[in-house]
XYZ file of C-alpha atoms in Angstrom:
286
model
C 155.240 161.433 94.645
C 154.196 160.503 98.362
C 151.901 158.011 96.957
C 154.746 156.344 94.800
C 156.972 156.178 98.036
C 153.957 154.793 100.256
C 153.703 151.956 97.331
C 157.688 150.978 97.020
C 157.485 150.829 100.711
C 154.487 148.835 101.015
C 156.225 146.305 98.094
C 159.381 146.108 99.953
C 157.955 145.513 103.344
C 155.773 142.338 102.262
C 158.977 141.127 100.075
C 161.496 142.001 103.024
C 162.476 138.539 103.888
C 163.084 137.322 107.637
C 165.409 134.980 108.468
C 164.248 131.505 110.739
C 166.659 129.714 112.466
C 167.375 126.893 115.128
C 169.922 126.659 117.591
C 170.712 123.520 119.752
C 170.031 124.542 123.071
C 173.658 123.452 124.265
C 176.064 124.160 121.941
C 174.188 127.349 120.628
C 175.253 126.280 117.203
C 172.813 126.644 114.423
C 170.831 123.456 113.423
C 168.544 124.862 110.865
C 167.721 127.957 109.274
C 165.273 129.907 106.453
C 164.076 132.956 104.764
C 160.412 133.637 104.468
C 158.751 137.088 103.503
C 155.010 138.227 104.118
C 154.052 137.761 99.979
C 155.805 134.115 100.501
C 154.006 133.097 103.107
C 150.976 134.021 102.098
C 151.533 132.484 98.622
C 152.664 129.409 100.235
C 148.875 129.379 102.813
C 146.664 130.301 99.141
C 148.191 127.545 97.402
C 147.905 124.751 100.331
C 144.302 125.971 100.415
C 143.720 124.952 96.848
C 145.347 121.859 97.295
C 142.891 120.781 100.275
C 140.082 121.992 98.122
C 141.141 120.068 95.058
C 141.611 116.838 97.302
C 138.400 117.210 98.589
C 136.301 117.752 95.483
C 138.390 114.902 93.812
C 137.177 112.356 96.969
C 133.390 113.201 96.763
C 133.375 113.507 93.144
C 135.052 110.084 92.665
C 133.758 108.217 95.900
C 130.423 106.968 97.167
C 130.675 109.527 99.658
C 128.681 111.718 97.022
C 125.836 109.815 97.696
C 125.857 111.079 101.277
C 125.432 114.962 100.724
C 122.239 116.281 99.431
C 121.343 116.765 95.769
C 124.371 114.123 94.342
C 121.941 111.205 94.840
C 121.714 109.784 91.296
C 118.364 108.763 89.307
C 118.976 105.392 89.933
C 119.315 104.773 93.756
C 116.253 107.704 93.955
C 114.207 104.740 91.872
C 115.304 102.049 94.048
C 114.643 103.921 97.121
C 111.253 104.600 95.675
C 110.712 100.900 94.925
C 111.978 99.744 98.148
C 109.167 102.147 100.048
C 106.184 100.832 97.886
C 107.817 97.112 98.526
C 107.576 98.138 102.301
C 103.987 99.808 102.213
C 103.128 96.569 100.511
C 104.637 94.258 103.154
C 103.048 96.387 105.759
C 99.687 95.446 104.754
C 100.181 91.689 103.733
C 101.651 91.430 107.292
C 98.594 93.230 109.062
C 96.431 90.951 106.874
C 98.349 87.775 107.661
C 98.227 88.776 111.529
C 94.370 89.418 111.388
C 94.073 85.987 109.921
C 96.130 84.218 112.466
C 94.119 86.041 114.663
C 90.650 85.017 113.385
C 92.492 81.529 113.189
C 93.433 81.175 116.477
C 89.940 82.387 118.061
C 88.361 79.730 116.467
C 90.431 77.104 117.323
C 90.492 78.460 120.920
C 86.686 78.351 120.914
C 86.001 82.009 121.281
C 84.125 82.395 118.351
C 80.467 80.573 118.020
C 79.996 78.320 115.096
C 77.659 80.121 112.676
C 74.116 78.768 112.303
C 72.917 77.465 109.738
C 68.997 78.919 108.705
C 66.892 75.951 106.661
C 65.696 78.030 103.487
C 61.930 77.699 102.166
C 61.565 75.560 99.820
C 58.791 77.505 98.134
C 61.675 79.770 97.648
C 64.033 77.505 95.883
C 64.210 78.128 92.086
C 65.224 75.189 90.031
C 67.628 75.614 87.354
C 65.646 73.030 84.667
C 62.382 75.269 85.746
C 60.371 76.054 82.241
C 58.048 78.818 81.541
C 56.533 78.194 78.169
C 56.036 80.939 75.864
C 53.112 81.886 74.328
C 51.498 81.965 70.841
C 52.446 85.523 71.010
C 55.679 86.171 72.262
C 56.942 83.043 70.063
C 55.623 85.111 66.767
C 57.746 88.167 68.110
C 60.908 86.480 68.629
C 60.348 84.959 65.576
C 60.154 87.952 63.714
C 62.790 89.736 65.332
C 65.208 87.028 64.395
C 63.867 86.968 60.575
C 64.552 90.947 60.819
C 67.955 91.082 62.231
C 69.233 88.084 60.132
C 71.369 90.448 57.535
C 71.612 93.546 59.628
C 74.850 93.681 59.829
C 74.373 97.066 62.067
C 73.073 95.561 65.300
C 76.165 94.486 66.013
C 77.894 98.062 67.469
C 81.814 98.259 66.411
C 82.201 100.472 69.475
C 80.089 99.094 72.434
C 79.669 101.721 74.871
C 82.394 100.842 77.699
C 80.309 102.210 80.605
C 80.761 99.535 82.548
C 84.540 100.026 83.019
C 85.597 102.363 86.283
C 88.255 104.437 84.923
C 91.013 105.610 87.342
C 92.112 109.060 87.054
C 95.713 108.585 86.083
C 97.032 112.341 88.216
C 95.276 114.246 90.072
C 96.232 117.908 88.366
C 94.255 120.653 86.109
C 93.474 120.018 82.567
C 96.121 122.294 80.304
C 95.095 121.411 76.357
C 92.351 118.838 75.860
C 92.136 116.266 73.185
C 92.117 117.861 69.923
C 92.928 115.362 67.184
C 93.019 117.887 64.088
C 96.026 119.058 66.051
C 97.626 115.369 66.200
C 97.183 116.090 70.160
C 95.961 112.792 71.096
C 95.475 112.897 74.856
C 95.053 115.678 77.394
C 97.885 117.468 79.493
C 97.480 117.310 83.552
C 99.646 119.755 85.188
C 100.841 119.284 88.738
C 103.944 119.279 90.892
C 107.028 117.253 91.041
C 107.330 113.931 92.532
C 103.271 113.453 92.083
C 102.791 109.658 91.173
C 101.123 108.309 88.444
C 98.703 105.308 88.404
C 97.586 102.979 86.123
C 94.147 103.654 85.352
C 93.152 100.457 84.244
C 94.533 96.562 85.325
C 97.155 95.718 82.768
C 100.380 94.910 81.545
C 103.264 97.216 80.584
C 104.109 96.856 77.050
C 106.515 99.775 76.377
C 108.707 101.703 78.776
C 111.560 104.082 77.065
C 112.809 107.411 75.966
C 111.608 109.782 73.407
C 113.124 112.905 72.444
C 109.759 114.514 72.434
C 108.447 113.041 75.033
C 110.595 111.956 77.532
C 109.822 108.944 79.377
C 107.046 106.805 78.112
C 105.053 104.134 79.511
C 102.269 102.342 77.683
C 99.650 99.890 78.688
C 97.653 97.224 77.424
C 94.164 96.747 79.021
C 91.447 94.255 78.269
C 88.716 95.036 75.964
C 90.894 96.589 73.801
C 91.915 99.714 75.935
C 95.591 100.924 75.666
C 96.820 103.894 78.215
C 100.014 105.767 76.894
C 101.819 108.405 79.633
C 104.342 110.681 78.619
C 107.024 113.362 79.761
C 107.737 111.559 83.054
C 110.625 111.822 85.558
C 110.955 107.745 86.857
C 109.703 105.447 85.436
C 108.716 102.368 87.768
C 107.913 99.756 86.053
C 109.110 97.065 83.351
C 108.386 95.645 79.938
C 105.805 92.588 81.074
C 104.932 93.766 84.638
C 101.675 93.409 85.768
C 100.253 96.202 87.611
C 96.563 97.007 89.027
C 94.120 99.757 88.961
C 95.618 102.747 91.147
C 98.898 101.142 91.192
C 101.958 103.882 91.094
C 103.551 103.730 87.584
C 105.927 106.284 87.483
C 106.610 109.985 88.874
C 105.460 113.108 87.034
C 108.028 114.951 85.462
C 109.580 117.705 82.676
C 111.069 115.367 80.441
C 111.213 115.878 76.386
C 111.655 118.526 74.011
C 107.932 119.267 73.792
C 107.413 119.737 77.598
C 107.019 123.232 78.946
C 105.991 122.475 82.838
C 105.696 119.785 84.856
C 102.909 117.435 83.787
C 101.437 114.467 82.419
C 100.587 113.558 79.110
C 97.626 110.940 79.147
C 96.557 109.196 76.157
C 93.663 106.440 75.886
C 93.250 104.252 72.246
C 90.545 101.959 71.745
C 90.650 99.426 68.779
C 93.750 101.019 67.469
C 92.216 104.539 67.495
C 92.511 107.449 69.950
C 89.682 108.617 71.893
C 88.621 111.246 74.276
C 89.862 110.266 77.486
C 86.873 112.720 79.268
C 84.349 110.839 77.491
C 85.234 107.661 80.079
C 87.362 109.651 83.324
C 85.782 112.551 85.638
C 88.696 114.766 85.785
């Protein structure tokens, strides 16, 4: 029963109303007046709260001021940020370049730099392009031979020249999760490795696909010469175009967790030669 009375009179204190008024200081004669209770005002301060909040979140939500606070930033200007740094890195080094050569250019014109000499070569040592060794009775019967042998082998010419004369780079630099296996239609090997990691062209080439797969995220596929194509899949950005050129080691995109089939950040690095898929640790030192 206490308790009861402790609540009515706990209700009718914070709904007890007080009255407000103002008086002109002169006359004494009431200008304005109003009733307010503790539950009112404290109504009226949770509601003007919600109000600011809603203002707020409405003004970054709907304003470029998102792009100010951390985590908004959208793919796009992250990309274009990205490009703008490699543009700069680039410019950086053209410009130290160009300076060393105005450099070089102005010593010599200034005189500070001797004019190399010029050494007379032997002319025992000078090799003639027209110069003729004839062959002999016995190395004409070989070649002879060999040529009558090889006529209609069709064999000594290799489909699939070795290509160890090509320096592969390594497209990431991560840990090998599931190798080639092409019984398993798993055409390339996984490299796992953090976010943000770039990924380079491992060959000089030209893009000839960049999109979206379900499975695989973002895609980027290049064409090499002697008949090399480089496919890289589940990535975050991807920085370059349909018809760019790029070089060896150049930044292609940025390692990411795209596509249904993804389970981790990594890369998915295929390499086809002559239309079919080969072993891409047969030509890279991972």
């Amino acid at each position: 029963m206490r308790k009861k009375r402790q609540n009515k009179s706990f209700w009718k204190q914070i709904r007890f109303k007080y009255k407000f008024s103002f008086f002109n200081e002169s006359t004494l004669e009431e200008v304005w007046s109003f009733r307010l209770s503790q539950l009112s005002v404290f109504i009226y301060i949770c509601l003007f709260a919600f109000i600011l909040t809603t203002l707020t979140s409405i003004i970054i939500i709907l304003t470029p001021i998102r792009n100010y606070l951390p985590g908004y930033l959208d793919v796009e200007v992250r990309k274009e940020i990205l490009q703008n740094a490699l543009r700069a890195d680039s410019l950086e080094e053209k410009i130290a370049i160009q300076s060393r050569y105005l450099e070089n250019l102005s010593a010599i014109l200034s005189g500070n730099i001797s004019v190399d000499s010029i050494r007379n070569n032997d002319s025992a040592s000078l090799i003639h392009i027209d110069y003729y060794i004839p062959r002999s009775d016995r190395e004409s019967a070989y070649i002879k031979r060999f040529e009558e042998d090889e006529k209609y082998n069709l064999t000594a010419l290799n489909p699939n020249p070795p290509q160890t004369e090509i320096f592969f780079y390594k497209p990431l630099n991560g840990i090998i999760s599931a190798a080639f296996n092409p019984d398993k239609l798993h055409f390339g090997i996984d490299l796992t490795s953090a976010l943000r990691e770039n990924v380079i062209a491992t060959l000089d080439g030209t893009v000839i696909y960049t999109g979206f797969d379900p499975n695989y995220g973002n895609v980027i596929s290049l064409q090499h010469k002697n008949d090399f194509i480089s496919i890289y899949k589940h990535n975050n950005i991807l920085l370059k175009e349909i018809g760019d050129r790029v070089i060896a080691g150049e930044a292609i995109a940025i390692v990411g967790n795209t596509g249904e089939l993804s389970t981790g950040p990594h890369l998915h690095f295929e390499l086809w030669y002559k239309g079919a898929p080969v072993n891409p640790e047969d030509y890279i030192a991972f």
